[in-house]
Tab-separated table of C-alpha atoms in Angstrom:
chain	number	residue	atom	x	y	z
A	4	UNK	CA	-29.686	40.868	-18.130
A	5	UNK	CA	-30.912	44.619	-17.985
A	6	UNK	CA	-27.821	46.579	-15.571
A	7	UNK	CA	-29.882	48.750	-13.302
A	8	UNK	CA	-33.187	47.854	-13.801
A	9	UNK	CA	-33.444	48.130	-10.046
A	10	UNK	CA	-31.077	50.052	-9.265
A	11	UNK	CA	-31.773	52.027	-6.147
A	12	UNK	CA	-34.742	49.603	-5.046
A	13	UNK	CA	-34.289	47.442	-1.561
A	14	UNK	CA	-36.099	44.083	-2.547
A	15	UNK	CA	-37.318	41.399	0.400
A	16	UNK	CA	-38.477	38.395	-1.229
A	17	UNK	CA	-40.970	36.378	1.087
A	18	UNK	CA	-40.054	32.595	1.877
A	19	UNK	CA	-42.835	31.268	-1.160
A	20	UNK	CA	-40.745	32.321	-3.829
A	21	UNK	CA	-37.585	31.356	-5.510
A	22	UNK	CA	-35.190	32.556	-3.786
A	23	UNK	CA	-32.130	31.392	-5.797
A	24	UNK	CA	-33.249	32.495	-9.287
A	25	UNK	CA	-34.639	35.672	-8.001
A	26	UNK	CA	-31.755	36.974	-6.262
A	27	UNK	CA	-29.399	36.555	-8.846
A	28	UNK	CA	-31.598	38.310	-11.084
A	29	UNK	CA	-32.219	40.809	-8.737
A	30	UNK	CA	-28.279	41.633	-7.705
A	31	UNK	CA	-27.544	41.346	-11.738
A	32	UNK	CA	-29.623	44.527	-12.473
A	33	UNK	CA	-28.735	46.760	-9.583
A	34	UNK	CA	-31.032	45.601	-6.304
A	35	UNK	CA	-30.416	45.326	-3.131
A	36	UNK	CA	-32.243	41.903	-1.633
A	37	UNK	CA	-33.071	40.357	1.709
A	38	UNK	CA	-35.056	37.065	2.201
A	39	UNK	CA	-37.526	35.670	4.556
A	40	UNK	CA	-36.564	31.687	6.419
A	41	UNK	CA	-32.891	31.705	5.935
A	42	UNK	CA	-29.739	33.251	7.542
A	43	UNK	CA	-27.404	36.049	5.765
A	44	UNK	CA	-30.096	38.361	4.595
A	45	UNK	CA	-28.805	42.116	5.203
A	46	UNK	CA	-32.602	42.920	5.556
A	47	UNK	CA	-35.316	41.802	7.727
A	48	UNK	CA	-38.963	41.925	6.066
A	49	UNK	CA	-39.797	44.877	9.072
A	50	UNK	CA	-36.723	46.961	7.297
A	51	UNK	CA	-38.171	50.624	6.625
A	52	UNK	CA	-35.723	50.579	3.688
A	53	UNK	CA	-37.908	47.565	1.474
A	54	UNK	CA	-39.162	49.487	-1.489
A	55	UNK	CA	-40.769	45.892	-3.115
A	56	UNK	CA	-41.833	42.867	-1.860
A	57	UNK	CA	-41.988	39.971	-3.976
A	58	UNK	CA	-44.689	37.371	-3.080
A	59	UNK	CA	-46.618	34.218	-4.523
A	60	UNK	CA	-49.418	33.888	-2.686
A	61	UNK	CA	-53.262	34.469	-3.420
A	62	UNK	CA	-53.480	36.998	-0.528
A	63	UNK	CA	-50.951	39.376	1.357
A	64	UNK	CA	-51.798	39.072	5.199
A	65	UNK	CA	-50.119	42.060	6.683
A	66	UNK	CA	-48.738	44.828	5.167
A	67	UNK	CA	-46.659	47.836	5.139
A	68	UNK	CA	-47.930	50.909	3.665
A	69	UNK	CA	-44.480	51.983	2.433
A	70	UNK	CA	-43.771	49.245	-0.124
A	71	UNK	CA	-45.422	47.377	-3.045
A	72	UNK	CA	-46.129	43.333	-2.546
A	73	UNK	CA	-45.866	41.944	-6.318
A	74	UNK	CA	-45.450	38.423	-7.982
A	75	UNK	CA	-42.037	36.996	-9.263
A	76	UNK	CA	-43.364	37.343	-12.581
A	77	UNK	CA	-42.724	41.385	-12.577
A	78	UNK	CA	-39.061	41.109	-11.948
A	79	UNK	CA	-38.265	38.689	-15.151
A	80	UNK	CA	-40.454	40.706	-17.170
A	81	UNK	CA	-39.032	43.857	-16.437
A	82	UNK	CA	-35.207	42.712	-16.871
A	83	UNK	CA	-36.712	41.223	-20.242
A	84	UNK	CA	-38.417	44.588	-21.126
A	85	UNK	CA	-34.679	46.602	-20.120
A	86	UNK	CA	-37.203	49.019	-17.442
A	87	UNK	CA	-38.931	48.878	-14.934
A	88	UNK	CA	-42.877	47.845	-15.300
A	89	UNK	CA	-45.350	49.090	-13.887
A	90	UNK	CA	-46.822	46.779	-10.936
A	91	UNK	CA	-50.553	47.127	-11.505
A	92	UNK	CA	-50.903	44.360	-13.823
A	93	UNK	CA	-48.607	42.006	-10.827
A	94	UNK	CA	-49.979	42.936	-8.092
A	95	UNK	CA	-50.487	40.098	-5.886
A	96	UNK	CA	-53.620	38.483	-6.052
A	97	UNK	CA	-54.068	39.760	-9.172
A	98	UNK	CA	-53.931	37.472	-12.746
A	99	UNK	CA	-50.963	37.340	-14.579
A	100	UNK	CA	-50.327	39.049	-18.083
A	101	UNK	CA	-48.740	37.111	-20.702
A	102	UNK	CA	-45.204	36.187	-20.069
A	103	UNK	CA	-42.826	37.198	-22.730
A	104	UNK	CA	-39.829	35.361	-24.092
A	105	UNK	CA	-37.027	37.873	-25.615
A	106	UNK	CA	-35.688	34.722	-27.741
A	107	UNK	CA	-38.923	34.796	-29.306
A	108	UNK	CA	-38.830	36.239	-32.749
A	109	UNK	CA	-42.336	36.408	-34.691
A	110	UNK	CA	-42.490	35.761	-38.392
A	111	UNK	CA	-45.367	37.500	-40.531
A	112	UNK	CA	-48.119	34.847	-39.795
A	113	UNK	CA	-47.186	34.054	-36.518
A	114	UNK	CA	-49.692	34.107	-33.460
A	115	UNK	CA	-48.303	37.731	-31.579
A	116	UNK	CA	-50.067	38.292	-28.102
A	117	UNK	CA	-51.462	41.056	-27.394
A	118	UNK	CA	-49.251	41.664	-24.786
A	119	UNK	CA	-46.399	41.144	-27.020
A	120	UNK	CA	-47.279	44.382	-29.104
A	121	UNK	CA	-47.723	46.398	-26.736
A	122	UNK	CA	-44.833	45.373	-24.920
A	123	UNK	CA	-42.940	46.447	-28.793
A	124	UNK	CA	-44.624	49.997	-28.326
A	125	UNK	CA	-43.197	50.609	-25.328
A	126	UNK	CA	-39.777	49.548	-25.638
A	127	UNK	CA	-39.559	45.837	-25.301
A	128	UNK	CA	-36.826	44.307	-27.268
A	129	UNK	CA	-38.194	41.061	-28.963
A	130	UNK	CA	-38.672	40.925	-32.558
A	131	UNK	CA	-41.674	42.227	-32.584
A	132	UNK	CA	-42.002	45.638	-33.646
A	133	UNK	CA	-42.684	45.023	-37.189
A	134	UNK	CA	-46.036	42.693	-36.431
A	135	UNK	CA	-47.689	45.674	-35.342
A	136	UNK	CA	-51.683	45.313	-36.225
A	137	UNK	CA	-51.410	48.750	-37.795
A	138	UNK	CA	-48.132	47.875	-40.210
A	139	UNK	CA	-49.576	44.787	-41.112
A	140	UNK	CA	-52.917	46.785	-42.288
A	141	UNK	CA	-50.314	49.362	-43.881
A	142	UNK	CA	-48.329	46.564	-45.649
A	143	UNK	CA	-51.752	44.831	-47.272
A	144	UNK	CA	-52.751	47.989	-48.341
A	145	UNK	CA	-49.842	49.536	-50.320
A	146	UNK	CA	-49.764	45.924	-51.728
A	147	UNK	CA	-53.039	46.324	-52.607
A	148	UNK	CA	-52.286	49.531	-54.555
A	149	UNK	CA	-49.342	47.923	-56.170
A	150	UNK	CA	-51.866	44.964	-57.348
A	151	UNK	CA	-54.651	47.696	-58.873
A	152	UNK	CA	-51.421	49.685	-60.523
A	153	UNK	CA	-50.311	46.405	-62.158
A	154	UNK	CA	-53.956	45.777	-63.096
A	155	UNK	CA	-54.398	49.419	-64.697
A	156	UNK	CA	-51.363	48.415	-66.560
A	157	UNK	CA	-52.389	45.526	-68.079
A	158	UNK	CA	-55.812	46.931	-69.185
A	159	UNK	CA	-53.949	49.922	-70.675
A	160	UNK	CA	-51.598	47.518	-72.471
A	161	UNK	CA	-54.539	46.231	-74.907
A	162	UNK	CA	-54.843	48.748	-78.043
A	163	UNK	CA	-57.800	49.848	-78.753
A	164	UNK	CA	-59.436	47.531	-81.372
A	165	UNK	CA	-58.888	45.225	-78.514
A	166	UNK	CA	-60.858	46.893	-75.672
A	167	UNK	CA	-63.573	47.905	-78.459
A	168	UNK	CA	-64.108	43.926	-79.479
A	169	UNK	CA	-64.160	42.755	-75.853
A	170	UNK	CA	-67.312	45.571	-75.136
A	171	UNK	CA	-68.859	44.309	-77.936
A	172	UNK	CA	-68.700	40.629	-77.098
A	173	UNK	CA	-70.051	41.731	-73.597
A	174	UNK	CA	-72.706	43.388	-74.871
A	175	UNK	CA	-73.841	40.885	-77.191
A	176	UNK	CA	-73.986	38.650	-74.302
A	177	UNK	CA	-75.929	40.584	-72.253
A	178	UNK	CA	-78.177	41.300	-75.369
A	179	UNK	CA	-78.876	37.924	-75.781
A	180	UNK	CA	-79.602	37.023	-72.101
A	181	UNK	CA	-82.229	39.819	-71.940
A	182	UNK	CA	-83.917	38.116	-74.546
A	183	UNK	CA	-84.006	34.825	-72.919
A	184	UNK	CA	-85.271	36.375	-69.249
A	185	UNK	CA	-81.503	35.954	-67.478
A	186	UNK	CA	-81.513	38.918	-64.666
A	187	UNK	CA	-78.663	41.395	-65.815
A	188	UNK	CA	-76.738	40.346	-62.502
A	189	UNK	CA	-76.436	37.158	-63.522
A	190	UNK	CA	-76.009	37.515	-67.737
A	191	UNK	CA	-72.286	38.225	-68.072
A	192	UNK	CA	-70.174	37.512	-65.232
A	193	UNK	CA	-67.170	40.207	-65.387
A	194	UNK	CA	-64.553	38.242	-66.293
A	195	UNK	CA	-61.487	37.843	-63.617
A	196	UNK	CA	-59.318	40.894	-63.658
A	197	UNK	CA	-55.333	40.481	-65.489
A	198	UNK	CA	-53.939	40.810	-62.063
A	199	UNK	CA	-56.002	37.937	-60.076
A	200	UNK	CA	-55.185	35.607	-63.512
A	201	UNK	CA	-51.089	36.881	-63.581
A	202	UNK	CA	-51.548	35.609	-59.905
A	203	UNK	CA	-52.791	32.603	-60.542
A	204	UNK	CA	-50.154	31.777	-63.247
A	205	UNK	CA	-47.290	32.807	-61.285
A	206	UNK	CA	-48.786	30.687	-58.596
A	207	UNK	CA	-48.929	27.658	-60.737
A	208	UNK	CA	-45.425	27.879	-61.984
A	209	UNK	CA	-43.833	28.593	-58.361
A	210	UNK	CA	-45.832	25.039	-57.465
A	211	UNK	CA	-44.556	23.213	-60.646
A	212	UNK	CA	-41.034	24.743	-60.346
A	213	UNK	CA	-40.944	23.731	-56.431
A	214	UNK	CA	-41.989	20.102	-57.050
A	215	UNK	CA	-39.144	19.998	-59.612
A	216	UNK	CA	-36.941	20.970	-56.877
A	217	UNK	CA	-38.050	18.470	-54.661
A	218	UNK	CA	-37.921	15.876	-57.216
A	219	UNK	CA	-34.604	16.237	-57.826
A	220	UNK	CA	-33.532	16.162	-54.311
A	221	UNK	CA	-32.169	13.028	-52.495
A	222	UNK	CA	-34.855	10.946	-50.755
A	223	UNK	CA	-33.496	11.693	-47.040
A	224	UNK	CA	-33.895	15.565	-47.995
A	225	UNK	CA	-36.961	14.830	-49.487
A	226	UNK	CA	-38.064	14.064	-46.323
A	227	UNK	CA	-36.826	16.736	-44.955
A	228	UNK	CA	-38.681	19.131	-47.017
A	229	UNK	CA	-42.203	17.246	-46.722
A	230	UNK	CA	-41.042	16.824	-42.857
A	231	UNK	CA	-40.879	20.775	-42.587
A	232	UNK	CA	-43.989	21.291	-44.719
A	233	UNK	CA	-46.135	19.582	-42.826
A	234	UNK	CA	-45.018	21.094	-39.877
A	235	UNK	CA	-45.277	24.359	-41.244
A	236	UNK	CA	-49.569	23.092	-42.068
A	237	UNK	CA	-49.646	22.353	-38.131
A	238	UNK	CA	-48.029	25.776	-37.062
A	239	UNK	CA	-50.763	27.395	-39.117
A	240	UNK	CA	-53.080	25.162	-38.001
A	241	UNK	CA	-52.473	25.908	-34.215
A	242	UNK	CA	-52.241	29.885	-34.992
A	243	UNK	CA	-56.099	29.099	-36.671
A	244	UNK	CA	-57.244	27.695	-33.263
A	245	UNK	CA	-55.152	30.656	-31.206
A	246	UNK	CA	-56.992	33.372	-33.059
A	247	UNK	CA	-60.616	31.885	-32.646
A	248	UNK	CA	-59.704	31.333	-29.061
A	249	UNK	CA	-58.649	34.768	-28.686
A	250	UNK	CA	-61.991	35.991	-30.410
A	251	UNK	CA	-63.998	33.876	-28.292
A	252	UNK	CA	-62.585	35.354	-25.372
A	253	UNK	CA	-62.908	38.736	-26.624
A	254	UNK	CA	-66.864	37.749	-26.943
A	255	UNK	CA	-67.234	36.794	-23.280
């Protein structure tokens, strides 16, 4: 748990909720709690000294003016976040954010709510941190740069007889496509750049050298491997559907 999340905070928990789990959460991170229907609570729910009430019902009858009524959900998200949240977002009445898991640990590729990131930004202490929209945009483009460096290399590596016979053979072709009628656009298709072909080698030979692997293995880890591969298609699969959910959504 988070020691003195609440400290200093009076909690009354209304007879709806979970009175078991929340207390012990509660008295683990430094509140002081009383209970509605039972005997042995130290506060009554009239006690001036309630700072929070937590409730779990779609409307709050009566009210005091001194406290804030707000749903079980805040107190295990804020001993999960090591502070205290703000209560707008669990107000009562109100719908519920995402509830985060801090066992969870995302892997690039993963589906990361929303929620989950900006949780990260403010001090939340999943895994999380390094799936940030704006690293992820950072990452692909100093790859990117790394990919047009290597490129540049490889062009620089011909010698120059070499460049000078590979312009001529494009020109030619484009020569001779005028004379037939073929638009320029479509004459001489630039050929694929060294980079996109070193990637598709490399590619290639990971595949080959990974089958060889598998080959070789026994056939109960063989199983194994095309057990966890095909689980790995249906994660991605899922995180496909998540995304165009979440984009939908964002339509509406």
């Amino acid at each position: 748990s988070a020691p003195g999340v609440f400290s200093g905070h009076v909690v009354f928990l209304s007879r709806e909720v979970p009175r078991s789990s929340l207390e012990f959460v509660l008295r683990a991170s430094g509140a002081r709690v009383g209970w509605a229907g039972a005997a042995g609570s130290a506060y009554a729910e009239n006690d001036r000294l309630v700072t929070v009430q937590i409730s779990d019902r779609p409307q709050q009858g009566h009210r005091f003016l001194d406290r804030e009524y707000v749903q079980p959900q805040w107190v295990y998200d804020s001993v999960n976040a090591g502070r205290l949240l703000p209560t707008a977002a669990y107000l009562v009445g109100q719908p519920l954010p995402a509830h985060l898991s801090p066992f969870v640990e995302y892997a690039d590729g993963d589906y990361v709510p929303a929620e989950a990131a900006h949780a990260s930004a403010h001090g939340f202490e999943g895994e999380v941190a390094h799936l940030q929209p704006e690293d992820r945009d950072h990452a692909s483009d100093t790859e990117a740069e790394a990919e047009a460096v290597d490129g540049a290399s490889a062009d620089e590596s011909e010698s120059d007889d070499e460049v000078d016979a590979r312009v001529e053979k494009q020109y030619q072709a484009q020569l001779q496509a005028e004379r037939a009628g073929v638009p320029f656009s479509k004459a001489a298709p630039a050929p694929a750049p060294a980079k996109r072909a070193r990637k598709q080698r490399q590619e290639a030979e990971d595949q080959e050298r990974q089958q060889m692997a598998i080959s070789m293995l026994s056939v109960k880890k063989r199983r194994a491997v095309n057990r966890a591969g095909a689980e790995a298609a249906k994660r991605q699969k899922d995180i496909g559907k998540l995304k165009a959910r979440k984009a939908q959504l964002a339509k509406k």
